[in-house]
Short mmCIF file of C-alpha atoms in Angstrom, two decimals:
data_model
loop_
_atom_site.label_atom_id
_atom_site.label_comp_id
_atom_site.label_asym_id
_atom_site.label_seq_id
_atom_site.Cartn_x
_atom_site.Cartn_y
_atom_site.Cartn_z
CA MET A 1 107.37 87.08 79.23
CA HIS A 2 103.61 88.56 79.22
CA VAL A 3 102.30 90.58 82.09
CA SER A 4 99.61 87.91 82.77
CA GLU A 5 102.47 85.00 83.06
CA THR A 6 103.90 86.47 85.96
CA MET A 7 100.81 86.31 87.95
CA VAL A 8 101.13 84.35 91.32
CA GLU A 9 98.08 83.46 93.75
CA THR A 10 97.88 82.99 97.25
CA THR A 11 94.66 82.62 99.79
CA ARG A 12 94.87 83.39 103.62
CA LEU A 13 92.09 82.34 106.10
CA VAL A 14 91.15 85.03 108.55
CA SER A 15 91.37 83.68 111.99
CA GLN A 16 90.59 85.36 115.61
CA ARG A 17 94.09 86.60 115.92
CA HIS A 18 93.73 88.54 113.03
CA VAL A 19 90.74 90.67 113.80
CA ASN A 20 89.91 93.89 115.67
CA PRO A 21 87.42 94.48 118.17
CA LEU A 22 84.89 94.79 115.36
CA SER A 23 85.76 91.55 114.04
CA THR A 24 87.39 92.34 111.02
CA LEU A 25 90.58 92.12 109.45
CA TYR A 26 93.09 94.57 111.52
CA GLY A 27 94.80 96.49 108.75
CA GLY A 28 98.33 95.72 109.63
CA TYR A 29 97.62 92.11 108.50
CA MET A 30 96.24 93.09 105.05
CA LEU A 31 99.13 95.28 104.45
CA GLN A 32 101.49 92.71 105.37
CA TRP A 33 99.70 89.96 103.36
CA VAL A 34 99.63 92.23 100.56
CA ALA A 35 103.68 92.60 100.36
CA ASP A 36 103.89 88.84 101.04
CA THR A 37 102.08 88.53 97.64
CA GLY A 38 104.14 91.43 95.93
CA THR A 39 107.40 89.85 97.23
CA ILE A 40 106.76 86.36 95.89
CA ALA A 41 105.39 88.03 92.53
CA ALA A 42 108.91 90.01 92.07
CA MET A 43 110.74 87.40 93.56
CA ASN A 44 109.32 84.86 90.93
CA PHE A 45 110.00 86.90 88.03
CA ALA A 46 113.32 88.24 89.05
CA GLU A 47 114.73 84.77 90.33
CA GLY A 48 116.47 86.31 92.79
CA ASP A 49 116.46 88.78 96.15
CA VAL A 50 114.10 91.60 96.40
CA ALA A 51 113.45 94.45 98.65
CA LEU A 52 110.08 96.73 99.06
CA GLY A 53 110.66 100.34 97.73
CA PHE A 54 107.43 102.07 97.45
CA LEU A 55 103.76 101.11 98.12
CA ASP A 56 101.10 103.66 97.00
CA LYS A 57 97.69 104.50 97.28
CA MET A 58 96.16 101.37 98.95
CA HIS A 59 92.39 101.63 99.90
CA PHE A 60 90.39 99.29 102.08
CA LEU A 61 87.09 98.68 100.19
CA SER A 62 85.59 95.72 101.36
CA PRO A 63 85.12 94.89 105.02
CA VAL A 64 86.88 91.44 105.43
CA ARG A 65 85.58 89.45 108.46
CA LEU A 66 86.35 86.85 110.89
CA GLY A 67 86.33 83.49 108.71
CA ASP A 68 86.62 84.73 105.46
CA LEU A 69 89.13 83.78 102.79
CA VAL A 70 90.95 86.43 101.13
CA VAL A 71 92.67 85.46 97.83
CA PHE A 72 95.50 87.78 96.65
CA ARG A 73 96.80 88.00 93.16
CA GLY A 74 100.05 89.63 92.11
CA TRP A 75 101.46 90.80 88.63
CA VAL A 76 104.81 92.29 87.87
CA VAL A 77 103.43 95.31 85.13
CA GLY A 78 106.84 96.89 84.21
CA VAL A 79 110.81 96.84 84.74
CA ARG A 80 113.67 98.83 84.87
CA ARG A 81 117.03 98.07 85.46
CA THR A 82 116.99 97.22 88.95
CA SER A 83 113.34 97.71 89.57
CA MET A 84 109.70 95.76 89.29
CA SER A 85 106.38 97.68 89.45
CA VAL A 86 103.88 95.16 90.95
CA LEU A 87 100.30 95.32 91.15
CA VAL A 88 98.71 93.07 94.06
CA GLU A 89 94.54 92.44 94.01
CA ALA A 90 93.20 91.11 97.23
CA TYR A 91 89.21 89.61 97.01
CA VAL A 92 87.34 88.25 99.90
CA LYS A 93 86.16 85.04 98.61
CA ARG A 94 82.32 83.87 100.05
CA GLY A 95 81.48 80.68 98.49
CA ASP A 96 81.91 81.37 94.75
CA ALA A 97 81.33 85.05 94.99
CA LEU A 98 84.70 87.41 94.91
CA SER A 99 84.30 90.99 95.88
CA LEU A 100 87.46 93.44 95.70
CA ALA A 101 88.97 94.17 99.17
CA THR A 102 92.01 96.29 98.21
CA VAL A 103 94.60 97.33 95.51
CA GLY A 104 98.27 97.70 96.09
CA ARG A 105 100.77 98.93 93.20
CA MET A 106 104.33 98.69 95.02
CA ILE A 107 107.80 98.82 93.65
CA PHE A 108 110.55 96.08 94.34
CA VAL A 109 114.44 96.44 93.96
CA ARG A 110 116.07 93.70 93.27
CA ILE A 111 119.35 93.08 95.60
CA ASP A 112 122.30 90.83 95.66
CA GLN A 113 123.64 89.09 98.92
CA SER A 114 125.34 92.23 100.25
CA GLY A 115 121.97 94.24 100.09
CA ARG A 116 122.52 96.57 97.37
CA PRO A 117 120.51 96.99 93.61
CA TYR A 118 121.11 94.37 91.24
CA PRO A 119 119.96 94.09 87.60
CA VAL A 120 116.84 92.44 86.89
CA GLY A 121 117.85 91.07 84.03
CA ARG A 122 114.67 90.25 82.29
CA VAL A 123 111.58 92.31 80.56
CA VAL A 124 107.87 91.85 80.41
CA GLU A 125 105.92 92.24 77.81
CA CYS A 126 102.31 93.68 77.76
CA ASP A 127 99.21 91.75 77.10
CA PRO A 128 96.92 92.48 73.83
CA GLY A 129 94.15 94.27 75.35
CA TRP A 130 96.41 95.48 78.35
CA GLU A 131 98.05 98.27 77.15
CA GLY A 132 96.12 101.01 78.95
CA LEU A 133 97.43 99.03 82.44
CA CYS A 134 100.73 98.88 81.28
CA ARG A 135 101.13 102.66 80.21
CA TYR A 136 99.44 103.50 83.28
CA PHE A 137 102.31 101.57 85.23
CA ASN A 138 104.82 103.35 83.13
CA GLU A 139 103.57 106.87 84.21
CA TRP A 140 102.88 105.85 87.64
CA ARG A 141 106.26 104.76 87.94
CA THR A 142 107.76 107.74 86.75
CA SER A 143 105.63 109.98 88.73
CA ALA A 144 107.23 107.67 91.96
CA ASP A 145 110.76 109.21 91.10
CA ALA A 146 109.19 112.64 92.07
CA VAL A 147 108.05 111.16 95.71
CA PHE A 148 111.15 109.65 96.11
CA ALA A 149 113.24 113.07 95.79
CA GLN A 150 111.16 114.55 98.38
CA GLU A 151 111.53 113.58 102.16
CA GLU A 152 107.91 114.20 103.14
CA PRO A 153 106.17 114.46 105.34
CA THR A 154 108.68 116.53 107.91
CA ALA A 155 108.20 115.53 111.70
CA GLY A 156 106.86 118.69 113.21
CA ALA A 157 107.51 120.02 117.16
CA GLY A 158 104.06 118.66 117.88
CA TRP A 159 104.77 115.05 116.70
CA HIS A 160 105.55 112.19 118.95
CA SER A 161 107.64 108.93 119.21
CA THR A 162 105.26 106.37 119.40
CA SER A 163 107.34 103.37 119.18
CA ARG A 164 111.04 102.05 119.38
CA PHE A 165 111.83 98.47 118.67
CA LEU A 166 114.71 96.46 117.57
CA ALA A 167 115.12 94.75 114.44
CA MET A 168 115.22 90.97 114.85
CA PRO A 169 116.11 88.47 112.90
CA GLU A 170 112.72 87.20 112.62
CA ASP A 171 111.71 90.77 111.14
CA SER A 172 113.85 89.62 108.16
CA LEU A 173 113.71 87.18 105.09
CA ASP A 174 117.00 86.76 104.76
CA GLY A 175 118.59 87.52 108.44
CA MET A 176 120.06 90.61 107.31
CA LEU A 177 117.45 93.57 105.96
CA MET A 178 114.05 94.32 107.67
CA TYR A 179 111.30 92.85 105.46
CA GLY A 180 108.80 95.74 104.35
CA GLY A 181 105.71 93.64 105.21
CA ARG A 182 106.87 93.21 108.75
CA LEU A 183 107.46 97.20 108.72
CA LEU A 184 103.99 98.04 107.15
CA PHE A 185 102.53 95.85 110.20
CA ARG A 186 104.43 97.98 113.01
CA LEU A 187 103.53 101.26 111.00
CA ASP A 188 99.87 100.49 111.09
CA GLU A 189 99.72 99.97 114.75
CA ALA A 190 101.90 103.03 115.68
CA THR A 191 99.96 105.15 113.61
CA PHE A 192 96.45 104.13 115.17
CA VAL A 193 98.28 104.73 118.57
CA GLU A 194 98.35 108.38 117.50
CA ALA A 195 94.94 108.56 115.90
CA PHE A 196 93.90 107.38 118.99
CA SER A 197 95.55 109.24 121.28
CA TYR A 198 94.46 112.57 119.58
CA TYR A 199 90.86 111.43 119.58
CA PRO A 200 89.88 108.41 121.24
CA THR A 201 87.11 105.93 119.00
CA VAL A 202 86.51 102.88 117.27
CA TYR A 203 89.33 103.24 114.17
CA VAL A 204 89.75 101.28 111.11
CA THR A 205 92.51 101.81 108.35
CA ALA A 206 91.10 103.19 105.32
CA SER A 207 93.89 103.83 103.15
CA VAL A 208 97.90 104.44 102.71
CA ASN A 209 99.16 106.74 101.00
CA SER A 210 102.74 107.04 99.29
CA ILE A 211 104.89 104.82 101.73
CA VAL A 212 108.61 105.40 100.79
CA PHE A 213 110.99 102.77 101.77
CA ARG A 214 114.26 104.86 101.68
CA ARG A 215 117.09 103.08 103.08
CA PRO A 216 117.23 99.47 104.16
CA ILE A 217 116.98 98.83 108.15
CA TYR A 218 119.26 95.74 109.13
CA VAL A 219 119.00 93.33 111.65
CA GLY A 220 120.38 94.77 115.21
CA ASP A 221 119.32 98.41 114.14
CA ILE A 222 116.88 100.49 116.70
CA VAL A 223 113.84 101.60 114.60
CA GLU A 224 111.98 104.78 116.17
CA VAL A 225 108.65 105.90 114.27
CA LYS A 226 107.56 109.60 114.66
CA THR A 227 103.76 110.33 114.14
CA GLY A 228 101.55 113.26 113.95
CA VAL A 229 98.13 114.02 112.99
CA THR A 230 98.19 115.78 109.51
CA HIS A 231 94.67 116.33 108.70
CA VAL A 232 91.08 115.60 110.63
CA GLY A 233 88.05 115.83 108.59
CA SER A 234 84.28 114.92 109.44
CA THR A 235 84.98 111.09 109.56
CA SER A 236 88.58 110.56 108.96
CA ILE A 237 91.83 111.29 110.43
CA GLU A 238 95.38 111.23 108.78
CA VAL A 239 98.62 110.53 110.55
CA GLY A 240 102.02 111.17 109.14
CA PHE A 241 105.11 109.31 109.92
CA VAL A 242 108.75 108.91 109.82
CA VAL A 243 110.78 106.15 110.54
CA GLU A 244 114.63 106.35 111.32
CA ALA A 245 116.85 103.98 112.11
CA TYR A 246 120.13 103.97 114.03
CA GLY A 247 122.88 101.56 115.17
CA PHE A 248 126.39 100.85 114.13
CA ARG A 249 125.72 102.42 110.92
CA GLY A 250 124.50 105.87 112.38
CA ARG A 251 121.11 107.64 112.51
CA ARG A 252 119.50 107.27 109.00
CA ARG A 253 115.87 108.27 107.78
CA VAL A 254 114.36 104.71 106.37
CA ALA A 255 110.78 105.17 105.53
CA ASP A 256 107.80 107.80 105.61
CA GLY A 257 104.17 108.14 104.82
CA TYR A 258 100.73 108.68 105.54
CA PHE A 259 98.03 106.25 106.81
CA THR A 260 94.15 107.49 107.28
CA PHE A 261 91.87 105.74 109.38
CA VAL A 262 87.95 106.08 109.55
CA ASN A 263 86.10 106.41 112.73
CA MET A 264 83.72 103.37 112.62
CA GLU A 265 82.11 103.66 116.47
CA GLY A 266 78.62 102.35 116.20
CA GLY A 267 79.92 100.03 113.34
CA ARG A 268 79.87 102.81 110.57
CA PRO A 269 81.50 106.13 109.65
CA SER A 270 80.66 108.47 112.39
CA GLU A 271 81.64 111.61 113.34
CA ILE A 272 85.04 113.34 114.51
CA LYS A 273 84.35 115.83 117.16
CA ALA A 274 87.33 117.62 116.65
CA PRO A 275 88.39 120.75 115.16
CA PRO A 276 89.20 120.14 111.67
CA ILE A 277 92.84 120.48 110.73
CA GLY A 278 95.16 120.04 107.48
CA ASP A 279 96.71 122.17 104.91
CA GLU A 280 96.10 122.24 100.95
CA SER A 281 98.49 118.75 100.08
CA SER A 282 96.37 117.29 102.86
CA ARG A 283 93.12 117.87 101.45
CA LEU A 284 93.89 117.09 98.07
CA ARG A 285 95.23 113.65 98.98
CA LYS A 286 92.01 113.15 100.92
CA GLU A 287 89.88 114.09 98.04
CA GLU A 288 92.03 111.93 95.51
CA ASN A 289 91.64 109.08 97.78
CA VAL A 290 88.00 109.35 98.00
CA LYS A 291 87.61 109.76 94.21
CA GLU A 292 89.64 106.55 93.50
CA ALA A 293 88.14 104.55 96.16
CA ARG A 294 84.92 105.45 94.64
CA ARG A 295 86.32 104.18 91.15
CA LEU A 296 87.51 100.88 92.44
CA ARG A 297 84.43 100.01 94.29
CA SER A 298 82.86 100.03 91.08
CA LEU A 299 85.01 97.49 89.53
CA LYS A 300 83.37 93.81 88.67
CA PRO A 301 85.08 90.52 88.23
CA LEU A 302 86.43 89.70 85.10
CA PRO A 303 86.81 86.34 83.08
CA GLY A 304 89.82 83.99 83.89
CA LYS A 305 92.12 85.98 86.64
CA ALA A 306 92.80 89.09 84.75
CA PRO A 307 93.26 92.05 86.97
CA TRP A 308 90.05 93.72 88.04
CA PHE A 309 92.17 97.34 87.71
CA LEU A 310 92.14 96.51 83.59
CA GLN A 311 88.60 97.84 83.55
CA LEU A 312 89.95 101.49 84.67
CA PHE A 313 91.68 101.59 81.02
CA ALA A 314 88.99 99.77 78.92
#
């Protein structure tokens, strides 16, 4: 099967319950919907159950407003023995015009009925002209291994426990494991609380960076999210998080990563009047995010339903 043949498409309508006080789409819903499409693409390809293992560098590029239609397309771009690399693009549809809202790069693991990794059992071939995209995802998948090897960030003494909740059956797809899209929704909420507590203003989610889902959360686990501010720039604030789960299986670290929020007081990026903080790593993350978001905003619609992401490798 070629990459193009793995495509799935879903559409969502943004209603009143999905928007923030600015009447734009709440970031947690976008994250969950991107995970939904990625999950469908991976399950459809593997013809079995999957679990989200990694989400990397997802930027919120165009505002999505109340009443908008959002179109999601997902492709399986690479396969290893038990995992699949998935690209998801989301577009705002107004009339017959599309604008790119976000791009998600994810890794899904095929699992058996007990939740353990299971061979995918299929391969995917690159379409003619898509070789650059496939090569990029192969290199990206290898670089993800280095991220998995390090448990970062580290919860510092000044971090807060902003959320504890019980993983319920409605948080799962199968009644056993917590669904990654649902956890992303919760994480967006918890990290927003941290940002607002540090400097109260009107924030929107700008990007997420290297979210690793390290171990499963089981229905019945108590989930604890610890958060801390890791970078403060002129208009943005980065919040790191660590997720731990505990219950009958003991306490364990299950996820970690970063969210970036932008101060939108007055309806546009506005100054955060707080002392700048951050180390070299956080500065580099910000510079890479800004550079990549600028490149993604330059992408234009392609004929048919090819990924716009292809244009970066022409």
